[in-house]
């Protein structure tokens, strides 16, 4: 018996096994109905049957076995993709989602081989079925991961937004207390609250920027006409105050006026200079150059010390990647 015909004939039996296995994916499945447990199982099986009947080139066979079948532009969601989103909303994790396809593969093949006896199963059907399962699994995992990532980023965005209001209340109260007792113990404690609150505000701003970037919105930018030489000098004043034992020089050459977000430039410069101080040669001079020309303004940071290894240099902009603390 051909596998496609078997799946259509015995779909109810296959779905019974699908449902029974899905019911073991706890705790998410504990409160799900039979209909929810079956979800898009029938549509996934029908798509597999349709795939089994389609002609296929060797190149298409290889791509599908890797879960990389081409997808037409603006194509509607497949049953496997919709199934993944619904499973994610029901509380399944990605391992549980993948286990459903492993169980489906084993269930269909064992039932089909048994139904074929005493004749041997058609090997080509088995190969095509495995390719179709791999493709459906790849589609499901891709959509599942995207949905989870977007949900996480939305949560981070809402959290960072909602934390702003109580933080502002704390800062305003601290400023009021400092005004009441500017030179006393209460005033000093209030000053520490204000400083810590400013740090928390910066962390929240960074979290908002990260979330906006992950959601494809991009970070917020406030453009205005500025003198980048003056912008860099202002930020370096803060860095020098935080690192009084280090020498930081600034060279400004040419017309450095332009339209940019001064705060973003200062944030970038701070990161570069603090890294240069931390990883550079102890006691060495960190040099910042701001060069203006007809084509634009170039800002560079240099420090003496050991060069970055080539292996690390290729990965240095990856998140959480860092070198050693030794200069």
Coordinates of C-alpha atoms in Angstrom, one line a residue:
X1 CA 0.0 0.0 0.0
X2 CA 1.3 3.5 -0.9
X3 CA 2.0 5.6 2.1
X4 CA -0.2 8.5 0.9
X5 CA -3.2 6.3 0.6
X6 CA -2.6 4.8 4.0
X7 CA -2.4 8.2 5.7
X8 CA -5.7 9.2 4.2
X9 CA -7.4 5.9 5.0
X10 CA -6.1 5.6 8.6
X11 CA -5.9 9.3 9.5
X12 CA -8.3 9.0 12.5
X13 CA -6.0 6.3 14.0
X14 CA -2.9 8.4 13.4
X15 CA -4.6 11.5 14.9
X16 CA -5.6 9.4 18.0
X17 CA -1.9 8.6 18.6
X18 CA -1.0 12.3 17.9
X19 CA -3.5 13.4 20.5
X20 CA -2.5 10.8 23.0
X21 CA 1.2 11.8 22.7
X22 CA 0.4 15.5 22.8
X23 CA -1.5 15.0 26.1
X24 CA 1.7 13.8 27.7
X25 CA 3.5 17.1 27.1
X26 CA 3.0 18.6 30.5
X27 CA 2.2 21.0 32.1
X28 CA 1.0 22.8 29.0
X29 CA -1.3 20.0 27.8
X30 CA -2.9 19.4 31.2
X31 CA -5.8 21.8 30.5
X32 CA -6.1 21.4 26.7
X33 CA -9.1 19.9 25.0
X34 CA -8.9 17.0 22.6
X35 CA -9.5 19.5 19.7
X36 CA -6.7 21.7 20.9
X37 CA -4.4 18.7 21.3
X38 CA -5.0 17.6 17.7
X39 CA -4.7 21.2 16.5
X40 CA -3.4 21.3 12.9
X41 CA -2.6 17.6 12.8
X42 CA -5.1 16.8 10.0
X43 CA -3.8 19.7 7.9
X44 CA -0.2 18.7 8.4
X45 CA -0.9 15.1 7.4
X46 CA -2.8 16.3 4.3
X47 CA 0.1 18.5 3.3
X48 CA 2.4 15.6 3.6
X49 CA 0.1 13.4 1.4
X50 CA 0.1 16.2 -1.2
X51 CA 3.9 16.4 -1.0
X52 CA 4.2 12.6 -1.5
X53 CA 2.3 12.9 -4.8
X54 CA 4.2 15.8 -6.2
X55 CA 7.2 15.2 -8.6
X56 CA 10.5 16.1 -7.1
X57 CA 14.0 16.8 -8.5
X58 CA 17.1 15.5 -6.8
X59 CA 17.9 19.1 -5.7
X60 CA 14.5 19.6 -4.2
X61 CA 14.9 16.3 -2.4
X62 CA 18.2 17.4 -0.8
X63 CA 16.8 20.8 0.2
X64 CA 13.7 19.3 1.8
X65 CA 15.7 16.7 3.7
X66 CA 17.5 19.6 5.3
X67 CA 14.3 21.5 6.0
X68 CA 15.2 24.1 3.4
X69 CA 12.5 23.7 0.8
X70 CA 12.0 27.0 -1.2
X71 CA 9.1 29.1 -0.1
X72 CA 7.2 31.4 -2.6
X73 CA 7.1 35.1 -1.7
X74 CA 4.0 36.2 0.2
X75 CA 3.0 32.5 0.6
X76 CA 0.4 31.9 3.3
X77 CA 1.4 30.2 6.5
X78 CA 1.7 26.5 6.3
X79 CA -0.2 24.2 8.7
X80 CA 3.1 23.4 10.4
X81 CA 3.8 27.1 11.0
X82 CA 0.4 27.9 12.4
X83 CA 0.6 24.8 14.6
X84 CA 3.9 26.1 16.0
X85 CA 2.4 29.5 17.0
X86 CA -0.6 27.8 18.6
X87 CA 1.6 25.5 20.6
X88 CA 3.7 28.4 21.8
X89 CA 0.6 30.2 22.9
X90 CA -0.5 27.1 24.7
X91 CA 2.7 27.0 26.7
X92 CA 4.6 24.2 24.9
X93 CA 8.4 24.6 24.8
X94 CA 10.5 24.0 21.7
X95 CA 11.6 20.5 22.8
X96 CA 8.0 19.5 23.3
X97 CA 7.1 20.8 19.8
X98 CA 9.9 18.9 18.2
X99 CA 9.0 15.7 20.1
X100 CA 5.5 15.8 18.5
X101 CA 7.1 15.4 15.0
X102 CA 9.4 12.6 16.2
X103 CA 6.4 10.7 17.6
X104 CA 4.4 11.4 14.4
X105 CA 7.2 10.0 12.3
X106 CA 7.5 6.8 14.3
X107 CA 3.7 6.3 14.6
X108 CA 3.0 6.7 10.9
X109 CA 5.8 4.5 9.7
X110 CA 5.1 1.7 12.2
X111 CA 1.4 1.6 11.4
X112 CA 2.1 1.8 7.7
X113 CA 4.7 -1.0 7.7
X114 CA 2.3 -3.2 9.6
X115 CA -0.5 -2.4 7.2
X116 CA 1.8 -3.4 4.2
X117 CA 2.5 -6.9 5.5
X118 CA 3.2 -9.4 4.0
X119 CA 4.4 -7.0 1.2
X120 CA 7.4 -4.8 1.9
X121 CA 6.8 -1.0 2.2
X122 CA 7.7 1.3 -0.8
X123 CA 11.2 2.6 0.2
X124 CA 10.8 5.7 -1.9
X125 CA 7.6 6.7 0.0
X126 CA 9.4 6.3 3.3
X127 CA 12.2 8.6 2.1
X128 CA 9.7 11.2 0.8
X129 CA 7.8 11.0 4.0
X130 CA 10.9 11.6 6.1
X131 CA 11.8 14.6 4.0
X132 CA 8.3 16.1 4.4
X133 CA 8.4 15.6 8.2
X134 CA 11.8 17.3 8.3
X135 CA 10.5 20.2 6.3
X136 CA 7.4 20.6 8.5
X137 CA 9.6 20.4 11.6
X138 CA 11.9 23.1 10.3
X139 CA 8.9 25.4 9.5
X140 CA 7.4 24.8 13.0
X141 CA 10.6 25.5 14.9
X142 CA 11.3 28.6 12.8
X143 CA 7.9 30.1 13.5
X144 CA 8.0 28.9 17.2
X145 CA 11.3 30.6 17.8
X146 CA 10.2 33.8 16.1
X147 CA 7.0 34.0 18.1
X148 CA 8.8 33.3 21.4
X149 CA 11.4 36.0 20.6
X150 CA 8.8 38.6 19.7
X151 CA 6.8 37.8 22.8
X152 CA 9.9 38.2 25.0
X153 CA 10.8 41.5 23.4
X154 CA 7.3 42.8 23.8
X155 CA 7.4 41.9 27.5
X156 CA 10.8 43.6 27.9
X157 CA 9.4 46.7 26.2
X158 CA 6.3 46.8 28.5
X159 CA 8.4 46.1 31.6
X160 CA 11.0 48.9 30.8
X161 CA 8.2 51.3 30.0
X162 CA 6.2 50.5 33.2
X163 CA 9.3 50.8 35.4
X164 CA 9.9 54.4 34.3
X165 CA 7.0 55.9 36.3
X166 CA 7.9 54.5 39.8
X167 CA 11.6 55.3 39.1
X168 CA 10.7 58.9 38.3
X169 CA 8.7 59.1 41.6
X170 CA 11.7 57.8 43.5
X171 CA 14.0 60.4 41.9
X172 CA 11.7 63.3 42.4
X173 CA 11.2 62.3 46.1
X174 CA 15.0 62.0 46.6
X175 CA 15.5 65.5 45.1
X176 CA 12.9 66.9 47.4
X177 CA 14.6 65.3 50.4
X178 CA 18.0 66.7 49.3
X179 CA 16.5 70.2 49.2
X180 CA 15.1 69.8 52.7
X181 CA 18.5 68.7 54.2
X182 CA 21.2 69.5 51.6
X183 CA 24.1 69.2 54.0
X184 CA 22.8 66.5 56.5
X185 CA 22.7 62.8 56.5
X186 CA 19.3 62.8 54.8
X187 CA 20.6 64.9 52.0
X188 CA 23.6 62.7 51.4
X189 CA 21.4 59.6 51.4
X190 CA 19.1 61.3 48.9
X191 CA 22.0 62.1 46.7
X192 CA 23.0 58.5 46.5
X193 CA 19.4 57.7 45.6
X194 CA 19.5 60.2 42.8
X195 CA 22.8 58.8 41.4
X196 CA 21.5 55.2 41.6
X197 CA 18.3 56.3 40.0
X198 CA 20.2 57.9 37.1
X199 CA 22.0 54.6 36.6
X200 CA 18.8 52.7 36.6
X201 CA 17.3 55.1 34.1
X202 CA 20.3 54.5 31.8
X203 CA 19.8 50.8 32.1
X204 CA 16.1 51.2 31.2
X205 CA 17.0 53.3 28.2
X206 CA 19.4 50.7 27.0
X207 CA 16.7 48.0 27.5
X208 CA 14.2 50.1 25.4
X209 CA 16.8 50.5 22.7
X210 CA 17.5 46.8 22.6
X211 CA 13.8 45.9 22.5
X212 CA 13.2 48.4 19.7
X213 CA 16.1 47.0 17.7
X214 CA 14.9 43.4 18.2
X215 CA 11.4 44.3 17.1
X216 CA 12.8 45.8 13.9
X217 CA 11.8 49.4 14.9
X218 CA 15.3 50.7 15.4
X219 CA 16.6 52.8 18.3
X220 CA 15.2 56.3 18.8
X221 CA 17.4 59.1 17.5
X222 CA 17.1 62.8 18.2
X223 CA 18.9 64.8 15.5
X224 CA 20.2 68.3 15.9
X225 CA 23.0 70.5 14.7
X226 CA 26.0 70.1 17.0
X227 CA 29.8 70.6 17.2
X228 CA 31.1 67.1 17.6
X229 CA 34.3 68.4 19.1
X230 CA 32.4 70.0 21.9
X231 CA 30.2 67.0 22.3
X232 CA 33.2 64.7 22.7
X233 CA 35.0 67.1 25.1
X234 CA 31.9 67.2 27.3
X235 CA 31.8 63.4 27.5
X236 CA 35.5 63.0 28.1
X237 CA 35.1 65.4 31.1
X238 CA 32.8 62.8 32.7
X239 CA 35.2 59.9 31.8
X240 CA 38.2 61.8 33.3
X241 CA 36.2 62.4 36.5
X242 CA 35.4 58.7 36.8
X243 CA 39.0 57.7 36.0
X244 CA 41.2 60.5 37.6
X245 CA 44.4 58.5 37.4
X246 CA 44.3 58.0 33.6
X247 CA 45.4 60.4 30.9
X248 CA 42.9 61.1 28.1
X249 CA 43.8 63.5 25.3
X250 CA 41.5 65.0 22.7
X251 CA 42.5 66.3 19.3
X252 CA 40.0 68.3 17.3
X253 CA 40.9 69.1 13.7
X254 CA 38.8 70.9 11.0
X255 CA 35.1 71.8 10.9
X256 CA 33.4 69.2 13.1
X257 CA 29.9 70.6 13.0
X258 CA 27.1 68.2 11.8
X259 CA 23.7 66.9 12.3
X260 CA 23.5 63.9 14.7
X261 CA 22.2 62.6 18.0
X262 CA 24.7 64.0 20.5
X263 CA 23.6 61.7 23.3
X264 CA 24.2 58.6 21.1
X265 CA 27.6 59.9 20.1
X266 CA 28.5 60.4 23.7
X267 CA 27.3 56.9 24.6
X268 CA 29.4 55.4 21.9
X269 CA 32.5 57.4 22.8
X270 CA 32.1 56.5 26.5
X271 CA 32.1 52.8 25.7
X272 CA 35.1 53.0 23.5
X273 CA 37.2 55.2 25.8
X274 CA 36.3 53.1 29.0
X275 CA 37.2 50.0 27.1
X276 CA 40.5 51.6 26.0
X277 CA 41.3 52.5 29.6
X278 CA 40.3 49.1 30.9
X279 CA 42.1 46.9 28.3
X280 CA 45.0 49.3 27.4
X281 CA 48.4 49.5 28.9
X282 CA 48.4 50.6 32.6
X283 CA 49.4 54.3 32.8
X284 CA 49.2 54.7 29.1
X285 CA 47.6 57.7 27.3
X286 CA 44.2 57.2 25.6
X287 CA 43.9 59.5 22.6
X288 CA 40.7 60.6 21.0
X289 CA 40.7 62.3 17.7
X290 CA 37.8 64.2 16.0
X291 CA 38.7 65.1 12.4
X292 CA 36.3 67.1 10.3
X293 CA 36.4 67.1 6.5
X294 CA 34.2 67.8 3.5
X295 CA 33.1 64.2 3.5
X296 CA 32.1 64.1 7.2
X297 CA 33.5 63.8 10.7
X298 CA 35.6 60.9 11.9
X299 CA 36.0 60.0 15.5
X300 CA 38.8 57.6 16.5
X301 CA 40.0 56.2 19.8
X302 CA 43.5 54.8 20.3
X303 CA 45.4 53.3 23.3
X304 CA 48.7 51.6 23.8
X305 CA 48.7 47.9 24.7
X306 CA 48.6 44.4 23.4
X307 CA 46.9 44.0 20.1
X308 CA 43.7 42.0 19.9
X309 CA 44.2 38.4 18.7
X310 CA 43.0 37.8 15.2
X311 CA 40.7 35.0 16.3
X312 CA 39.0 37.3 18.8
X313 CA 38.9 40.2 16.4
X314 CA 36.6 38.3 14.0
X315 CA 34.1 37.8 16.9
X316 CA 34.6 41.0 18.9
X317 CA 31.2 42.5 18.1
X318 CA 29.3 39.4 19.1
X319 CA 27.1 39.8 22.2
X320 CA 28.9 39.0 25.5
X321 CA 32.2 38.4 23.8
X322 CA 35.3 39.9 25.5
X323 CA 39.0 39.5 25.7
X324 CA 41.2 38.9 28.7
X325 CA 41.7 41.5 31.4
X326 CA 45.5 41.4 30.8
X327 CA 46.8 44.5 28.9

